[in-house]
Coordinates of C-alpha atoms and ligand atoms in Angstrom, one line a residue:
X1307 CA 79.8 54.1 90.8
X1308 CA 80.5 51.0 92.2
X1309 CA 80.5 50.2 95.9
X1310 CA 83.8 48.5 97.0
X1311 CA 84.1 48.2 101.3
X1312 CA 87.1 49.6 101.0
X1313 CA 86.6 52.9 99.6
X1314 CA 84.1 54.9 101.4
X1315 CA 83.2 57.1 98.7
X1316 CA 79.7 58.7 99.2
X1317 CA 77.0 59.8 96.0
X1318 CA 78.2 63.1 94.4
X1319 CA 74.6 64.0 95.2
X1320 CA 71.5 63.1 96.4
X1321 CA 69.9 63.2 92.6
X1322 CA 73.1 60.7 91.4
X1323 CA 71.9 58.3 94.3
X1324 CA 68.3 58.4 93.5
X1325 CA 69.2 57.8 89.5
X1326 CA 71.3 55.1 90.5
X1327 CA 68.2 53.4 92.3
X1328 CA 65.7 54.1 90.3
X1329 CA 68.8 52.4 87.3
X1330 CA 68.4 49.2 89.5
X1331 CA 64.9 49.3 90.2
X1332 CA 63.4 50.4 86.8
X1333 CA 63.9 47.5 83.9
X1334 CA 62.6 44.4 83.0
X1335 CA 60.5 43.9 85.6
X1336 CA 58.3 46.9 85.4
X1337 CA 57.6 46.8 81.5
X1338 CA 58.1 43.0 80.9
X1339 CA 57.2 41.3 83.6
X1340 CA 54.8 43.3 85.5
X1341 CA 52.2 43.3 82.2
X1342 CA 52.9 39.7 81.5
X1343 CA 51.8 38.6 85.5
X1344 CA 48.8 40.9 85.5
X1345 CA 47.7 39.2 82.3
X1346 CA 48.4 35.6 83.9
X1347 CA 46.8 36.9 87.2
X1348 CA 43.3 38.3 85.8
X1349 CA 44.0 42.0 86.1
X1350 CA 42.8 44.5 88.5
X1351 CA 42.9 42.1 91.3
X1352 CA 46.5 41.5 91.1
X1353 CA 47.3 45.4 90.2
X1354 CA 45.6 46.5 93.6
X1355 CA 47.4 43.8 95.2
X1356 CA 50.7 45.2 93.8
X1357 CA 49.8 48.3 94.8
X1358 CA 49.2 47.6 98.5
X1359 CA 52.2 45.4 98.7
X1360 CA 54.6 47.9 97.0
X1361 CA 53.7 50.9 99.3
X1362 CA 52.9 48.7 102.8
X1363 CA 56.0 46.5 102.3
X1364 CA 58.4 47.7 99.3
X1365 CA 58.7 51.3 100.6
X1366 CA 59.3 50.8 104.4
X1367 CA 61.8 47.4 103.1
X1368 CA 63.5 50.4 100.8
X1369 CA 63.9 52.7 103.5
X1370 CA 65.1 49.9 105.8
X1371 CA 67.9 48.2 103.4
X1372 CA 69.2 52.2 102.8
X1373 CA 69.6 52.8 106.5
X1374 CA 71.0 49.4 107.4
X1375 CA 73.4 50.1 104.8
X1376 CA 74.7 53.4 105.4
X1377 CA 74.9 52.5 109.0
X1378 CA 77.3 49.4 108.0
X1379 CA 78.8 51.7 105.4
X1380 CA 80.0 48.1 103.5
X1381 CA 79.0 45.2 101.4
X1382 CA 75.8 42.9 102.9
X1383 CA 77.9 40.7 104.2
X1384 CA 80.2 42.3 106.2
X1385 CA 77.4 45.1 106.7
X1386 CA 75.5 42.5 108.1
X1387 CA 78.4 41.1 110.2
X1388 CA 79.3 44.5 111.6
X1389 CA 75.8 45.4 112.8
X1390 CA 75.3 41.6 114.1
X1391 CA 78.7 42.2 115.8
X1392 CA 78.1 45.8 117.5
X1393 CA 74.4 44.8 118.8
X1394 CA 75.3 41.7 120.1
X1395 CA 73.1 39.9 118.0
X1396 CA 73.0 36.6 116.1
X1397 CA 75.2 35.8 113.1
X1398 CA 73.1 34.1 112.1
X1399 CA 71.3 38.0 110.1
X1400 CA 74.4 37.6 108.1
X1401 CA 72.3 34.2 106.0
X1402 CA 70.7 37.8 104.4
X1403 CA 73.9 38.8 102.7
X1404 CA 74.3 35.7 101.3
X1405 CA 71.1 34.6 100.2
X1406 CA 70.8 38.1 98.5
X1407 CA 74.1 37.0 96.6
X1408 CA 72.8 33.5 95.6
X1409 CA 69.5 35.2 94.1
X1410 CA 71.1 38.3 92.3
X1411 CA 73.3 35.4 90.6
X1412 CA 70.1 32.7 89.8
X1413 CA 68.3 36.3 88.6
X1414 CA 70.9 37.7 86.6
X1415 CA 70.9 34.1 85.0
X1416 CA 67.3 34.6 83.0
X1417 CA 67.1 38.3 82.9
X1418 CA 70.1 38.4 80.6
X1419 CA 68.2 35.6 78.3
X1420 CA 65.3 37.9 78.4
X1421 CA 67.7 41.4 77.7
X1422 CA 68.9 39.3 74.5
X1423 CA 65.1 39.1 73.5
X1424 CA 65.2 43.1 73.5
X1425 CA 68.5 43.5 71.8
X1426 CA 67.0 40.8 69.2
X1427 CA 64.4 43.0 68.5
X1428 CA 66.3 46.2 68.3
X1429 CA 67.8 44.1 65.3
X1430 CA 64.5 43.5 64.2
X1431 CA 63.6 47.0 64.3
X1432 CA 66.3 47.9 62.7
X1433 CA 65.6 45.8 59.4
X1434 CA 61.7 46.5 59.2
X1435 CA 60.4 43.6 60.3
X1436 CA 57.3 45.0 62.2
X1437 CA 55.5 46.9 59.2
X1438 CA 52.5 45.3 58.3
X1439 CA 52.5 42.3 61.4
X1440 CA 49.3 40.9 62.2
X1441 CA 48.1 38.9 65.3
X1442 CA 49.4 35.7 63.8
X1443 CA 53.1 37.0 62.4
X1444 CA 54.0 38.9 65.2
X1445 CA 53.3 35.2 67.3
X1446 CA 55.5 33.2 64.6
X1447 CA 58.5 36.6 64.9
X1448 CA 58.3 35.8 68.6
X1449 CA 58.2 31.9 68.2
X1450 CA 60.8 31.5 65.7
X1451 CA 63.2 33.2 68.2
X1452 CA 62.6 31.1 71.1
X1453 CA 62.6 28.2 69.0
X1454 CA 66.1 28.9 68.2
X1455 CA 68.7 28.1 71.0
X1456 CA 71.4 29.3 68.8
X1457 CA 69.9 32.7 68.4
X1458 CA 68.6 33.1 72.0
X1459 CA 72.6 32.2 73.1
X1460 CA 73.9 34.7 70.6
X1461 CA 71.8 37.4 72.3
X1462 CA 72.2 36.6 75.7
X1463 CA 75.8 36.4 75.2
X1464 CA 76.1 40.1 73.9
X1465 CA 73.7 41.2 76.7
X1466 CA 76.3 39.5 79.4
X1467 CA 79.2 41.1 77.4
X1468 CA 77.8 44.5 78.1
X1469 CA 77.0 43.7 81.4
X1470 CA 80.2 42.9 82.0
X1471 CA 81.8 45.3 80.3
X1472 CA 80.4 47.6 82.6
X1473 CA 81.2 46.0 85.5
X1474 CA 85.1 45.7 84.4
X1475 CA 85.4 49.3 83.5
X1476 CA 83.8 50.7 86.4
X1477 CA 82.5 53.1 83.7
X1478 CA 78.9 52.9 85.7
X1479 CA 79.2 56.2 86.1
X1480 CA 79.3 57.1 82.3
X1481 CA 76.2 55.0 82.3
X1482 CA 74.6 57.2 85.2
X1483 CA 75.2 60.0 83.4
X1484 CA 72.9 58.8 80.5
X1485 CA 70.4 57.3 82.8
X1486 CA 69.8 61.2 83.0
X1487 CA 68.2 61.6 79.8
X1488 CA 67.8 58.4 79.0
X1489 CA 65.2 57.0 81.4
X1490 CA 62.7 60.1 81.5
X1491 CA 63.4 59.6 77.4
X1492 CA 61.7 55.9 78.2
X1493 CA 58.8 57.6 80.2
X1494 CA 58.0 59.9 77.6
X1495 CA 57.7 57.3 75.1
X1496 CA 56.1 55.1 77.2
X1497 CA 53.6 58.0 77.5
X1498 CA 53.2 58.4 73.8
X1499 CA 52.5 54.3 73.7
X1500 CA 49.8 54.8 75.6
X1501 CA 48.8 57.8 73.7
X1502 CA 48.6 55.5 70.7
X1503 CA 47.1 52.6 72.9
X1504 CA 44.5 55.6 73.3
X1505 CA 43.7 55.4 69.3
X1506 CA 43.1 51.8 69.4
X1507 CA 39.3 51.5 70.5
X1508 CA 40.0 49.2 73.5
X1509 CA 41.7 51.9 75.6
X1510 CA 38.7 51.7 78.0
X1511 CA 38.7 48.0 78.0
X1512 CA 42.2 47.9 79.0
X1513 CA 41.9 50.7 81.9
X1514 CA 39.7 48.9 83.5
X1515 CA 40.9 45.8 82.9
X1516 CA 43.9 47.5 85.0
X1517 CA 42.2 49.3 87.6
X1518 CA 38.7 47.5 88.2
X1519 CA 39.7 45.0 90.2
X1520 CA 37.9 41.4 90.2
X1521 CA 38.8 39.1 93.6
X1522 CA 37.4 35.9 92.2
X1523 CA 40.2 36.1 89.8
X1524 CA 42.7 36.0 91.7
X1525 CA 44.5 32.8 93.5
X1526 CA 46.6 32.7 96.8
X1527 CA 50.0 31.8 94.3
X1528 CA 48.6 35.4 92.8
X1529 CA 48.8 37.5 95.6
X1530 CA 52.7 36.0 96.5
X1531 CA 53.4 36.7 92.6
X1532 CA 52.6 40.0 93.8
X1533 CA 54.6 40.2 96.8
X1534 CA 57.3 38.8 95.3
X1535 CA 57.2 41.1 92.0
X1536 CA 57.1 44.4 94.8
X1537 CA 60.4 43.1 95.8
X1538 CA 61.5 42.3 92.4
X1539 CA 60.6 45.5 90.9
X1540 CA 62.5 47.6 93.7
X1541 CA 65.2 45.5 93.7
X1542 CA 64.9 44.3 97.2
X1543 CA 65.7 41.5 99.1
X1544 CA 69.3 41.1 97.6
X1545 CA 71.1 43.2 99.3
X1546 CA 71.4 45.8 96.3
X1547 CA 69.9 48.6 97.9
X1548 CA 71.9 47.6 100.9
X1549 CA 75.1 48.4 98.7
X1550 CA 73.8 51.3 97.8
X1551 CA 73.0 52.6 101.5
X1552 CA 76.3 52.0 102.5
X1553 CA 77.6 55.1 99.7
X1554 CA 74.8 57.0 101.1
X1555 CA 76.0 60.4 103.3
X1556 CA 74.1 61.7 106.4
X1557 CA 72.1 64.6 105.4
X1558 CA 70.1 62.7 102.3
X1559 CA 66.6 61.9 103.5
X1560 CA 65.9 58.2 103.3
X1561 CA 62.3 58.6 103.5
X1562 CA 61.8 61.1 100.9
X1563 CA 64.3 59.3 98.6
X1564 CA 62.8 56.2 98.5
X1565 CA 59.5 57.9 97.8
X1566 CA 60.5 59.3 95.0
X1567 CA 62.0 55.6 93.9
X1568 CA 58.7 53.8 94.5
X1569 CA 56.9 56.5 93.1
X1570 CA 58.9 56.5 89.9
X1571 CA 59.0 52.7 89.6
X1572 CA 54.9 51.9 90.0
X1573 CA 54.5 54.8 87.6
X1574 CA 56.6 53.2 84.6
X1575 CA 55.1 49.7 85.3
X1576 CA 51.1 51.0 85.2
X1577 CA 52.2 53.4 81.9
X1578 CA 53.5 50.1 80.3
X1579 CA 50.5 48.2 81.6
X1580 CA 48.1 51.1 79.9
X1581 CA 50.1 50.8 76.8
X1582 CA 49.8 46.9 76.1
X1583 CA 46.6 45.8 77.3
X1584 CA 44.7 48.1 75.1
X1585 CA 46.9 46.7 72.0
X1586 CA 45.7 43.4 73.7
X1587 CA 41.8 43.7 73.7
X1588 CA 41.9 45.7 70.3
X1589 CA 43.4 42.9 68.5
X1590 CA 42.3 40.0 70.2
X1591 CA 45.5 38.9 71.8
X1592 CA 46.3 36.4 74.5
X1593 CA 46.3 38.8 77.8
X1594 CA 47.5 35.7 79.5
X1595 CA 49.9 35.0 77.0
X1596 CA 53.0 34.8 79.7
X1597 CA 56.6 36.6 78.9
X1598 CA 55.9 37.2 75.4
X1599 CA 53.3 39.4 75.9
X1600 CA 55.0 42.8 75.5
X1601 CA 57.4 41.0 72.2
X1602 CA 53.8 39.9 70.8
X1603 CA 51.6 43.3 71.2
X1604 CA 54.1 45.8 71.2
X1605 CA 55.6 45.0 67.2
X1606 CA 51.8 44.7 66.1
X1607 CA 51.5 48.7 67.3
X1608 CA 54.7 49.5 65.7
X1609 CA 54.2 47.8 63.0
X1610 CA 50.6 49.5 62.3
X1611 CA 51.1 53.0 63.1
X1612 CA 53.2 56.0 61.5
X1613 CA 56.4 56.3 62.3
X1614 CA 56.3 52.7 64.1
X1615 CA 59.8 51.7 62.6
X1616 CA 61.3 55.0 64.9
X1617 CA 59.4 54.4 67.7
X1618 CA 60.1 50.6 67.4
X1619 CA 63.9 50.9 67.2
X1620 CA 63.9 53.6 70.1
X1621 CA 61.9 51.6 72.3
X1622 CA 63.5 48.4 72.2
X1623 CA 66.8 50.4 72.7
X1624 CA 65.5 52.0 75.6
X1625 CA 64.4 48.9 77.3
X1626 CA 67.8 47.4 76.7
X1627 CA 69.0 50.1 78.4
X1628 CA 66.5 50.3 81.7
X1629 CA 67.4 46.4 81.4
X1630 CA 71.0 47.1 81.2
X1631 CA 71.0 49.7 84.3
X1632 CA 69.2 47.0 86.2
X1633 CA 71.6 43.8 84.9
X1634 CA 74.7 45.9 86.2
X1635 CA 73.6 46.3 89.6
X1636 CA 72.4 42.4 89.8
X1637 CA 76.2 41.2 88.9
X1638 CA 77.7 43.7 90.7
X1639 CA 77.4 41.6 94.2
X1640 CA 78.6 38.2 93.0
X1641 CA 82.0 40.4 91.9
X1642 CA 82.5 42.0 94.9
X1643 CA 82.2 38.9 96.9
X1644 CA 84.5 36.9 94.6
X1645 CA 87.0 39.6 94.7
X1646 CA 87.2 39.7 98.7
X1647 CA 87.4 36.2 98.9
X1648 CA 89.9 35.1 96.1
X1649 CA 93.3 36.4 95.2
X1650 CA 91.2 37.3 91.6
X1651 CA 91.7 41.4 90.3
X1652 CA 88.3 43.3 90.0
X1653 CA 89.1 42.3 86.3
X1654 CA 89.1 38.4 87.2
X1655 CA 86.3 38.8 89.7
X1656 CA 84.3 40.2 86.9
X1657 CA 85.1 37.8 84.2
X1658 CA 84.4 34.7 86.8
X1659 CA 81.3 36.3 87.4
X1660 CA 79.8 36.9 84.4
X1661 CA 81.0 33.5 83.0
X1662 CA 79.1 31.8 85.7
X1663 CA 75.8 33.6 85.0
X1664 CA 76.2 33.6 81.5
X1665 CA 76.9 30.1 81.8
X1666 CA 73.5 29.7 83.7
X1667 CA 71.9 31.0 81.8
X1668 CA 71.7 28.5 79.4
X1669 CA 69.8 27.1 81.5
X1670 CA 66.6 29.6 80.2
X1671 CA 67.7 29.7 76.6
X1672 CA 67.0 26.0 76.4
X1673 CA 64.0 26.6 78.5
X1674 CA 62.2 27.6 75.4
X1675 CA 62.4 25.4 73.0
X1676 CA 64.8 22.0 73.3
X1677 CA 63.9 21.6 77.1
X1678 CA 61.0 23.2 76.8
X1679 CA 58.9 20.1 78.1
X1680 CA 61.5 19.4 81.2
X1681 CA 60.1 19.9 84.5
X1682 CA 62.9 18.6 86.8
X1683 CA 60.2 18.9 90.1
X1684 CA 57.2 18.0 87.7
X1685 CA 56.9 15.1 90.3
X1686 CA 55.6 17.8 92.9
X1687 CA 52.1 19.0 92.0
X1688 CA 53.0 22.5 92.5
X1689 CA 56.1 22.7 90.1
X1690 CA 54.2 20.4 87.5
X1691 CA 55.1 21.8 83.9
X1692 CA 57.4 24.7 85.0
X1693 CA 60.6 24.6 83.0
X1694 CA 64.5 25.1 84.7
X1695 CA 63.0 29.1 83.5
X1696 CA 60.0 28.8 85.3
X1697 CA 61.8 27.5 88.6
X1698 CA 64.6 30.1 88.5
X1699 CA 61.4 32.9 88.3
X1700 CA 59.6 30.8 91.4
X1701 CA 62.9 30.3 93.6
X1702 CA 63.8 33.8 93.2
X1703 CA 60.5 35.9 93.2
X1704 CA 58.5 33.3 95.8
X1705 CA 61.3 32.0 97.7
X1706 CA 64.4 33.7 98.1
X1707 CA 62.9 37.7 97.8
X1708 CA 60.0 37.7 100.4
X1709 CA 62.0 35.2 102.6
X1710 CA 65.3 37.8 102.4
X1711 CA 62.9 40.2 102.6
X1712 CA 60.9 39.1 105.7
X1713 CA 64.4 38.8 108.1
X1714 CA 65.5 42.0 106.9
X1715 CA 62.1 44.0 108.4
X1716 CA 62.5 41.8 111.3
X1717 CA 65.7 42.4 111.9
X1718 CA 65.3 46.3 111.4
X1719 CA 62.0 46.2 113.2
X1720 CA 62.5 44.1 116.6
X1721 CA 66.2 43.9 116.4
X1722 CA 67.6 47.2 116.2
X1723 CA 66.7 50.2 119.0
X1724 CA 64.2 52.6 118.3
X1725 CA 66.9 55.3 118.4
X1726 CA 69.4 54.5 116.3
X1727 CA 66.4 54.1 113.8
X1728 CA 65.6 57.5 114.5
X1729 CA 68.5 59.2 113.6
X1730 CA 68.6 57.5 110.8
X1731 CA 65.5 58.5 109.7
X1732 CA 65.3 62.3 109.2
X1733 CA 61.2 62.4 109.0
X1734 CA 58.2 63.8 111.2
X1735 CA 57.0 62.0 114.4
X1736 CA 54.1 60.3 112.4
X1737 CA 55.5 59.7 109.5
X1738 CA 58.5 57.2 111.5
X1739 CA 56.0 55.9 113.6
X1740 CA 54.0 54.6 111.1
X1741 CA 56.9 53.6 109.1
X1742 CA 58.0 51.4 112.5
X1743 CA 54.2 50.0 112.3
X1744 CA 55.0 49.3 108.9
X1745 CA 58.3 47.8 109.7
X1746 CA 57.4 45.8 113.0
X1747 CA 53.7 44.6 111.9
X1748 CA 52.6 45.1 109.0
X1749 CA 55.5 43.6 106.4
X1750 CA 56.1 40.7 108.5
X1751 CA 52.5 39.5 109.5
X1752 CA 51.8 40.4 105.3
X1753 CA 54.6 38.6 104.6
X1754 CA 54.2 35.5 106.3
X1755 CA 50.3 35.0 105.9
X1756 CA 50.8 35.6 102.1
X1757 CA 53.7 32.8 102.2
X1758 CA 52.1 30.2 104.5
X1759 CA 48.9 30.6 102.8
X1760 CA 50.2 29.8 99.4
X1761 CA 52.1 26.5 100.4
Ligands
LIG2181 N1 64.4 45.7 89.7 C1 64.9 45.3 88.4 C2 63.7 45.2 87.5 O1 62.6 45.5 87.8 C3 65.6 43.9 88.5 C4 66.6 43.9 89.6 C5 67.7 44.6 89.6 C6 66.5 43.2 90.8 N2 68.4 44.4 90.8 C7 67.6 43.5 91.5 C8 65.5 42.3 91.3 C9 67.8 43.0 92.8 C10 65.7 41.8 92.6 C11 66.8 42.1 93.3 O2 63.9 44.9 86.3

């Protein structure tokens, strides 16, 4: 469904509003990104620091942008603006609504590039291409399509067509529908990965490469990847969850709700995490290999075990879909906004949208091969190297999420009354005052020790 101010329609049910999250919160970044910055970040070290960071600051940040939304029962903005407004508070909270605008846009921008690497090898897939890869071809498959700005465009462009496509026809809720089968469908073969991964000889290796955590490994710039990538991963900080809040009716329990969303979430990221680094160790492989990682171990198990061309062509699918659910939700702001603020139809909103991203986004597609040695702030130590691709992922995950992030807990924690909280919050005594702890202490002190500390 989509969330327009004007129509205060609620969730058919609590199960269509927990699909709908868990659509937004489970894609890319839990079976992409969250292998790829474990292997950059040494491992256990970083997975623990995840952890701690998802379910200290993730979960009581979920549970906060749900109530703030179904109090405001409207887009960030005005959500924002009507809470500022009734508690006589600063306008200034409103900067949230908008920042979370700006960085859906700047991450919508990449993530499409990197949905038209999946639907590139769906195509793949499709034809054959993985039987009989070894460590080197599956590297030159991956290379030869980053290398390729005409390719990477092609595939980006479809990726933003079905975005869009979406978002015109306000057919989300066909999509919801077949999030139904569809994502438990990923978890079940994600299971079966690692079942496989289980049969490669390194399953051990990677485990505990996972699990065992080793703290000289990891840097200060690791520990805010992994705050950021918490936020990223829930699809917090942007106001998203907000929207969705604001559909939310009275009687669902926030608490339990986003439970089962976290819960869900960390659960697909360490299954796709126990699939690929034992693919990794067994072959030799780059665990520090950055985003290719999954696009360079994944095709070698397809392309090596029986039945790999089926299980090939139905994974890539199904992480164009989980990448598709989550895409939707990320253009779905910039729309709205446009179409409150211009005389443009939800048609022209959409359209204006999705040209600007997809126009962005070109931005990453050249990132990768004809710009790939531009650093626009390689004057600054600290950006030396990155690419426009790598500052998009640094503004958005280091910047713009924890920083959103941090005034919303603040503003839910110290700027709201403890009662209107309450009733928000159908949960026991001990349960909301540790959420509060959470809330007041906790997520901001976390928050702004990991930021400081890494500047
Ligand atoms: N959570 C999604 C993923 O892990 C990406 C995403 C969707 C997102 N909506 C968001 C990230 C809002 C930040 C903010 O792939």
């Amino acid at each position: 469904m989509s969330y327009k101010s004007h129509s205060h329609a609620q969730w058919s049910s609590r199960m269509a509003f927990v699909l709908a999250a868990v659509g937004s919160s489970v894609g890319l970044g839990n079976i992409w990104k969250f292998p790829y910055m474990t292997g950059e970040s040494g491992g256990g070290a970083f997975v623990l620091v995840y952890l701690i960071c998802i379910f200290l600051v993730g979960l009581p940040m979920l549970m906060s942008e749900w109530l703030l939304g179904r109090l405001g029962q409207k887009n960030p903005i005005s959500t924002m603006g009507d809470i500022t407004r009734r508690l006589k508070r600063s306008r200034a909270w409103v900067l949230i609504g908008v920042a979370g605008i700006l960085g859906a846009y700047l991450i919508l921008s990449f993530y499409s590039v990197i949905g038209g690497w999946a639907l590139a090898y769906i195509q793949m897939a499709v034809v054959d291409t993985f039987s009989g890869l070894d460590n080197d071809s599956v590297g030159t498959l991956f290379g030869n399509l980053l290398a390729s700005p005409v390719e990477l465009l092609l595939w980006h462009s479809l990726f933003m067509i079905m975005t869009i496509g979406v978002v015109v026809g306000g057919v989300a809720g066909g999509l919801e529908r077949a999030a139904k089968t569809l994502m438990p469908a990923l978890a079940v073969l994600l299971v079966l990965l690692v079942g496989y991964a289980a049969t490669t000889g390194a399953f051990a290796e990677g485990a505990a490469y996972l699990f065992t955590p080793d703290f000289s490994k990891i840097t200060r710039d690791g520990i805010l990847a992994a705050l950021g990538h918490a936020f990223f991963t829930l699809s917090l900080g942007m106001g998203i969850m907000m929207a969705y809040g604001s559909y939310l009716s009275d009687d669902v329990n926030i608490g339990r709700s986003a439970l089962i969303v976290v819960v869900m979430d960390t659960v697909i990221a360490l299954l796709a995490g126990l699939a690929i680094f034992p693919i990794v160790f067994a072959n030799g492989l780059d665990a520090a290999a950055g985003p290719g990682l999954i696009f360079q171990t994944l095709p070698l198990a397809f392309g090596n075990m029986a039945g790999g061309w089926l299980f090939g062509l139905l994974f890539f699918v199904l992480l164009v879909f989980a990448a598709w659910t989550s895409a939707i939700s990320l253009l779905e702001p910039l729309v709205e906004w446009i179409e409150e603020r211009s005389p443009l139809s939800r048609v022209g909103s959409t359209i204006v949208a999705g040209l600007a991203t997809w126009a962005l986004g070109l931005a990453t597609v050249l990132s990768f091969n004809i710009w790939g040695d531009f650093a626009p702030l390689g004057m600054f130590d600290k950006f030396a190297g990155m690419t426009l691709f790598d500052l998009l992922d640094y503004v958005t995950s280091k910047l713009l999420l924890p920083l959103t992030g941090l005034a919303t807990v603040l503003f839910v924690g110290w700027f709201m009354g403890r009662d209107e909280l309450r009733s928000q919050l159908n949960m026991s005594d001990g349960a909301f005052a540790l959420w509060r702890v959470a809330v007041r202490f906790i997520a901001p002190i976390g928050v702004v020790i990991v930021f400081v500390s890494s500047l």
